[in-house]
Amino acid sequence: MVRFGCKPRLLPILLLGPPGYYIYTESQRLASTYPALPPHLTNTRTFHFLAVPNDQKSQYSAEVCSSHPISGGEGVVEREMGQAFLGFISHETPRSIIRPPHKFTTQPGDTGSLGFAPSQPLLHSTLKVTDPPSTLQPLTMIWQNPPSLIRFFEKVASWGYPFRLMSGGRHTLEVMMDDRSGGGGGEGEGEWVLSFGCAHDYERINPVDGKEDGKVVPEWVGWAHKTWARWLLDGVVKELMKRREFGFEGGRPLEPKAVSVADDHTGGGRKLDERRG
């Protein structure tokens, strides 16, 4: 009688090896395509909160080429990016994350199809708008962790546990035109620069013991969130390419490129800061 099988020690390797390798290679691809950029102090109120440690702030950017002029009213492109972002989340994220507790529904909730307004709940209140998109400011949204979960980690942190859970976080979605791309100098020609920023919010003082402990999430959690942010930006880029035929040259989609962005207060909108070497 011939028996087929493998040693028990090899079973975890065979089961976890392929998905682990995929996660590693995909995270490397995303990190090289969208390298982390320092948050810009003049960019948005998202990164002005003192309760956000410096090492918990990240910003990622993608450059998407356009082979034809793009026109639209004020904030039109910004709103479309926000809708593409929420649409991508609603299609690719498990419904258990964005579905209301104890309620079964196949609807993703508000995805900004009718626009954005302050305090507007999105995706069944998973996100909430703080700043609507415009040519002067990016779309800014906040999310919050359950208070009971926050209090649990605050309590165990007061007992000596080395980590603490963030109270929530903020996302920004921004669109700028790169005038250096040589798009003919016309209005709305050239390359659109898409920027996605994320930050964690923490309470400086642990309310349980009244101490400023400086504890945050473990490094692997921060790495997972950064990889998640890059994956979201990658999905938004591809979604916009489909919606508006961005990045097509001779029928072939161009790969997004990472760039650094900054505010330009001399013009009427947001521009790409030209570095001079």
Tab-separated table of C-alpha atoms in Angstrom:
chain	number	residue	atom	x	y	z
A	1	MET	CA	0.000	0.000	0.000
A	2	VAL	CA	1.433	3.334	-1.061
A	3	ARG	CA	0.651	6.352	1.063
A	4	PHE	CA	0.985	9.882	-0.219
A	5	GLY	CA	1.425	12.848	2.031
A	6	CYS	CA	3.905	15.237	3.529
A	7	LYS	CA	5.495	15.744	6.880
A	8	PRO	CA	3.432	17.800	9.331
A	9	ARG	CA	6.255	20.359	9.509
A	10	LEU	CA	6.013	21.016	5.769
A	11	LEU	CA	2.258	21.507	5.741
A	12	PRO	CA	2.310	25.112	7.083
A	13	ILE	CA	5.003	26.005	4.540
A	14	LEU	CA	2.984	24.554	1.672
A	15	LEU	CA	-0.179	26.306	2.824
A	16	LEU	CA	1.293	29.690	3.768
A	17	GLY	CA	4.201	29.845	1.342
A	18	PRO	CA	2.348	30.808	-1.885
A	19	PRO	CA	0.102	33.508	-0.337
A	20	GLY	CA	3.037	34.834	1.675
A	21	TYR	CA	5.174	35.080	-1.450
A	22	TYR	CA	2.369	36.849	-3.315
A	23	ILE	CA	1.881	39.370	-0.493
A	24	TYR	CA	5.618	40.054	-0.398
A	25	THR	CA	6.028	40.536	-4.153
A	26	GLU	CA	2.868	42.647	-4.437
A	27	SER	CA	3.902	44.862	-1.515
A	28	GLN	CA	7.327	45.341	-3.123
A	29	ARG	CA	5.707	46.324	-6.422
A	30	LEU	CA	3.404	48.817	-4.734
A	31	ALA	CA	6.236	50.269	-2.643
A	32	SER	CA	8.402	50.834	-5.719
A	33	THR	CA	5.520	52.300	-7.738
A	34	TYR	CA	4.247	54.538	-4.930
A	35	PRO	CA	7.140	55.425	-2.598
A	36	ALA	CA	6.235	57.215	0.607
A	37	LEU	CA	6.447	61.000	0.525
A	38	PRO	CA	6.689	63.339	3.516
A	39	PRO	CA	3.369	65.032	4.279
A	40	HIS	CA	3.340	68.655	3.174
A	41	LEU	CA	2.587	71.151	5.909
A	42	THR	CA	0.696	73.389	3.496
A	43	ASN	CA	-1.182	70.542	1.895
A	44	THR	CA	-4.194	70.017	4.116
A	45	ARG	CA	-5.426	70.131	7.687
A	46	THR	CA	-5.151	66.339	7.733
A	47	PHE	CA	-1.536	66.463	8.852
A	48	HIS	CA	-1.801	69.411	11.238
A	49	PHE	CA	-3.154	67.483	14.212
A	50	LEU	CA	-0.626	67.351	17.041
A	51	ALA	CA	-2.063	64.031	18.164
A	52	VAL	CA	-0.650	62.348	15.066
A	53	PRO	CA	2.968	61.162	15.616
A	54	ASN	CA	5.353	62.038	12.801
A	55	ASP	CA	6.094	58.406	11.990
A	56	GLN	CA	2.387	57.665	11.556
A	57	LYS	CA	1.862	60.031	8.621
A	58	SER	CA	2.222	58.891	5.043
A	59	GLN	CA	1.398	60.198	1.612
A	60	TYR	CA	1.520	58.443	-1.727
A	61	SER	CA	1.223	59.854	-5.215
A	62	ALA	CA	0.698	58.549	-8.709
A	63	GLU	CA	1.108	60.321	-12.023
A	64	VAL	CA	-1.323	59.370	-14.765
A	65	CYS	CA	-0.741	60.590	-18.323
A	66	SER	CA	-3.496	61.955	-20.523
A	67	SER	CA	-3.216	62.018	-24.305
A	68	HIS	CA	-6.087	64.457	-24.785
A	69	PRO	CA	-7.348	67.660	-23.127
A	70	ILE	CA	-9.548	67.154	-20.090
A	71	SER	CA	-12.186	69.719	-19.330
A	72	GLY	CA	-14.590	70.203	-16.482
A	73	GLY	CA	-15.869	72.713	-13.993
A	74	GLU	CA	-14.292	73.531	-10.670
A	75	GLY	CA	-13.826	70.413	-8.568
A	76	VAL	CA	-15.171	68.045	-11.261
A	77	VAL	CA	-11.984	65.977	-11.551
A	78	GLU	CA	-11.546	66.005	-7.770
A	79	ARG	CA	-15.076	64.661	-7.283
A	80	GLU	CA	-14.513	61.983	-9.908
A	81	MET	CA	-11.402	60.784	-8.122
A	82	GLY	CA	-13.351	60.589	-4.854
A	83	GLN	CA	-16.124	58.615	-6.524
A	84	ALA	CA	-13.596	56.247	-8.105
A	85	PHE	CA	-11.938	55.759	-4.704
A	86	LEU	CA	-15.199	54.925	-2.938
A	87	GLY	CA	-16.392	52.792	-5.836
A	88	PHE	CA	-13.187	50.767	-5.732
A	89	ILE	CA	-13.538	50.226	-1.978
A	90	SER	CA	-17.178	49.156	-2.302
A	91	HIS	CA	-16.309	46.576	-4.980
A	92	GLU	CA	-13.011	45.234	-3.625
A	93	THR	CA	-13.476	45.430	0.159
A	94	PRO	CA	-15.394	42.674	1.993
A	95	ARG	CA	-18.935	43.848	2.667
A	96	SER	CA	-18.603	42.889	6.335
A	97	ILE	CA	-16.233	45.850	6.768
A	98	ILE	CA	-18.470	48.540	5.269
A	99	ARG	CA	-21.855	46.981	6.080
A	100	PRO	CA	-23.816	48.343	9.072
A	101	PRO	CA	-23.583	46.078	12.158
A	102	HIS	CA	-26.401	43.546	12.535
A	103	LYS	CA	-27.851	44.540	9.172
A	104	PHE	CA	-27.607	42.597	5.933
A	105	THR	CA	-27.506	44.657	2.777
A	106	THR	CA	-25.970	44.312	-0.653
A	107	GLN	CA	-25.782	48.087	-1.123
A	108	PRO	CA	-22.416	49.807	-0.544
A	109	GLY	CA	-24.004	52.969	0.829
A	110	ASP	CA	-23.221	56.507	-0.295
A	111	THR	CA	-20.259	56.524	-2.698
A	112	GLY	CA	-20.386	60.215	-3.508
A	113	SER	CA	-22.411	59.759	-6.686
A	114	LEU	CA	-24.309	62.987	-5.933
A	115	GLY	CA	-21.247	64.887	-4.769
A	116	PHE	CA	-19.635	65.557	-1.398
A	117	ALA	CA	-20.604	67.839	1.481
A	118	PRO	CA	-19.226	68.469	5.001
A	119	SER	CA	-20.240	65.818	7.582
A	120	GLN	CA	-21.596	63.572	4.814
A	121	PRO	CA	-21.455	59.861	5.793
A	122	LEU	CA	-19.969	57.532	3.182
A	123	LEU	CA	-20.087	53.740	2.815
A	124	HIS	CA	-22.625	53.293	5.637
A	125	SER	CA	-20.763	55.806	7.847
A	126	THR	CA	-17.469	53.953	7.501
A	127	LEU	CA	-16.066	57.322	6.372
A	128	LYS	CA	-17.262	60.884	6.910
A	129	VAL	CA	-16.424	63.949	4.833
A	130	THR	CA	-14.713	66.818	6.649
A	131	ASP	CA	-13.647	68.851	3.600
A	132	PRO	CA	-15.364	68.471	0.200
A	133	PRO	CA	-13.086	68.428	-2.858
A	134	SER	CA	-12.305	71.587	-4.803
A	135	THR	CA	-9.455	73.132	-6.760
A	136	LEU	CA	-8.243	74.719	-3.511
A	137	GLN	CA	-8.361	71.736	-1.166
A	138	PRO	CA	-8.445	67.944	-1.441
A	139	LEU	CA	-11.282	65.695	-0.405
A	140	THR	CA	-10.681	64.882	3.262
A	141	MET	CA	-12.447	62.024	5.036
A	142	ILE	CA	-12.172	60.621	8.549
A	143	TRP	CA	-12.794	57.186	10.016
A	144	GLN	CA	-13.023	56.055	13.640
A	145	ASN	CA	-12.413	52.839	15.523
A	146	PRO	CA	-15.101	51.522	17.897
A	147	PRO	CA	-14.812	53.313	21.280
A	148	SER	CA	-14.962	50.020	23.190
A	149	LEU	CA	-11.966	48.691	21.263
A	150	ILE	CA	-10.013	51.907	21.859
A	151	ARG	CA	-10.751	51.791	25.600
A	152	PHE	CA	-9.648	48.145	25.804
A	153	PHE	CA	-6.206	48.917	24.397
A	154	GLU	CA	-5.924	52.036	26.556
A	155	LYS	CA	-6.568	49.885	29.619
A	156	VAL	CA	-4.061	47.153	28.741
A	157	ALA	CA	-1.530	49.855	27.771
A	158	SER	CA	-1.868	51.308	31.280
A	159	TRP	CA	-0.956	47.846	32.603
A	160	GLY	CA	2.258	47.780	30.586
A	161	TYR	CA	1.196	46.553	27.143
A	162	PRO	CA	3.627	48.254	24.694
A	163	PHE	CA	1.041	49.277	22.085
A	164	ARG	CA	-2.098	51.374	21.834
A	165	LEU	CA	-4.805	51.529	19.162
A	166	MET	CA	-5.346	54.668	17.113
A	167	SER	CA	-8.626	56.463	17.730
A	168	GLY	CA	-9.138	56.787	13.988
A	169	GLY	CA	-7.566	58.202	10.886
A	170	ARG	CA	-7.869	60.557	7.935
A	171	HIS	CA	-7.644	60.183	4.175
A	172	THR	CA	-7.092	62.869	1.567
A	173	LEU	CA	-7.638	62.570	-2.173
A	174	GLU	CA	-6.079	65.233	-4.341
A	175	VAL	CA	-5.782	65.974	-8.062
A	176	MET	CA	-3.275	68.389	-9.600
A	177	MET	CA	-2.165	69.242	-13.115
A	178	ASP	CA	1.523	68.958	-13.983
A	179	ASP	CA	2.296	71.832	-16.360
A	180	ARG	CA	5.771	70.410	-16.981
A	181	SER	CA	4.412	67.447	-18.919
A	182	GLY	CA	4.373	69.320	-22.203
A	183	GLY	CA	0.698	68.873	-22.880
A	184	GLY	CA	0.630	71.770	-25.311
A	185	GLY	CA	0.139	74.503	-22.748
A	186	GLY	CA	-3.644	74.451	-23.115
A	187	GLU	CA	-6.036	74.481	-20.230
A	188	GLY	CA	-6.563	70.972	-18.877
A	189	GLU	CA	-3.797	69.399	-20.975
A	190	GLY	CA	-0.888	67.390	-19.675
A	191	GLU	CA	-0.592	64.916	-16.833
A	192	TRP	CA	-2.894	64.598	-13.878
A	193	VAL	CA	-1.133	63.968	-10.576
A	194	LEU	CA	-3.235	61.880	-8.207
A	195	SER	CA	-2.310	61.970	-4.531
A	196	PHE	CA	-3.634	59.865	-1.660
A	197	GLY	CA	-2.676	60.819	1.891
A	198	CYS	CA	-3.361	58.927	5.093
A	199	ALA	CA	-2.750	59.574	8.773
A	200	HIS	CA	-3.553	58.003	12.137
A	201	ASP	CA	-5.084	59.961	15.015
A	202	TYR	CA	-4.005	59.207	18.589
A	203	GLU	CA	-4.885	60.647	21.954
A	204	ARG	CA	-1.633	61.925	23.433
A	205	ILE	CA	-2.826	61.310	27.000
A	206	ASN	CA	-4.029	57.850	27.950
A	207	PRO	CA	-7.316	58.647	29.754
A	208	VAL	CA	-6.988	55.530	31.909
A	209	ASP	CA	-3.820	56.547	33.776
A	210	GLY	CA	-3.481	60.167	32.611
A	211	LYS	CA	0.015	59.575	31.202
A	212	GLU	CA	1.490	60.588	27.853
A	213	ASP	CA	2.899	57.165	27.019
A	214	GLY	CA	3.633	57.695	23.306
A	215	LYS	CA	2.402	54.193	22.490
A	216	VAL	CA	1.126	53.463	18.976
A	217	VAL	CA	0.294	50.379	16.904
A	218	PRO	CA	3.018	47.774	16.184
A	219	GLU	CA	5.270	48.322	13.178
A	220	TRP	CA	3.716	45.439	11.259
A	221	VAL	CA	0.282	47.072	11.584
A	222	GLY	CA	1.710	50.317	10.237
A	223	TRP	CA	3.299	48.403	7.358
A	224	ALA	CA	-0.029	46.728	6.587
A	225	HIS	CA	-1.831	50.083	6.547
A	226	LYS	CA	0.778	51.620	4.240
A	227	THR	CA	0.514	48.660	1.876
A	228	TRP	CA	-3.286	48.963	1.998
A	229	ALA	CA	-3.034	52.677	1.148
A	230	ARG	CA	-0.794	51.955	-1.840
A	231	TRP	CA	-3.178	49.238	-3.008
A	232	LEU	CA	-6.098	51.667	-2.805
A	233	LEU	CA	-4.231	54.304	-4.818
A	234	ASP	CA	-3.285	51.682	-7.391
A	235	GLY	CA	-6.942	50.704	-7.703
A	236	VAL	CA	-8.070	54.329	-8.054
A	237	VAL	CA	-5.527	54.914	-10.826
A	238	LYS	CA	-6.773	51.895	-12.761
A	239	GLU	CA	-10.400	52.837	-12.166
A	240	LEU	CA	-9.825	56.350	-13.500
A	241	MET	CA	-8.018	54.930	-16.515
A	242	LYS	CA	-11.129	52.925	-17.274
A	243	ARG	CA	-13.581	55.737	-16.612
A	244	ARG	CA	-11.942	58.533	-18.540
A	245	GLU	CA	-9.426	56.654	-20.675
A	246	PHE	CA	-6.570	58.192	-18.731
A	247	GLY	CA	-3.059	57.106	-19.578
A	248	PHE	CA	-3.724	55.697	-23.028
A	249	GLU	CA	-1.071	56.141	-25.673
A	250	GLY	CA	-1.595	54.266	-28.884
A	251	GLY	CA	-4.197	52.095	-27.217
A	252	ARG	CA	-1.775	50.970	-24.505
A	253	PRO	CA	-2.276	52.075	-20.889
A	254	LEU	CA	0.706	53.817	-19.331
A	255	GLU	CA	1.980	52.725	-15.949
A	256	PRO	CA	1.451	55.215	-13.104
A	257	LYS	CA	4.588	56.961	-11.871
A	258	ALA	CA	5.299	58.208	-8.362
A	259	VAL	CA	6.027	61.897	-7.921
A	260	SER	CA	6.312	64.410	-5.100
A	261	VAL	CA	3.638	67.056	-4.786
A	262	ALA	CA	3.316	70.433	-3.106
A	263	ASP	CA	0.973	73.388	-3.053
A	264	ASP	CA	1.361	76.342	-5.347
A	265	HIS	CA	-0.380	79.391	-3.880
A	266	THR	CA	0.412	81.661	-6.810
A	267	GLY	CA	-2.192	80.210	-9.150
A	268	GLY	CA	-5.865	79.445	-8.968
A	269	GLY	CA	-5.438	75.739	-8.338
A	270	ARG	CA	-3.009	73.086	-7.252
A	271	LYS	CA	0.178	72.619	-9.260
A	272	LEU	CA	3.097	70.260	-9.135
A	273	ASP	CA	6.110	71.801	-7.429
A	274	GLU	CA	8.999	71.860	-9.874
A	275	ARG	CA	12.244	70.817	-8.284
A	276	ARG	CA	15.330	72.582	-9.491
A	277	GLY	CA	18.652	70.833	-9.163
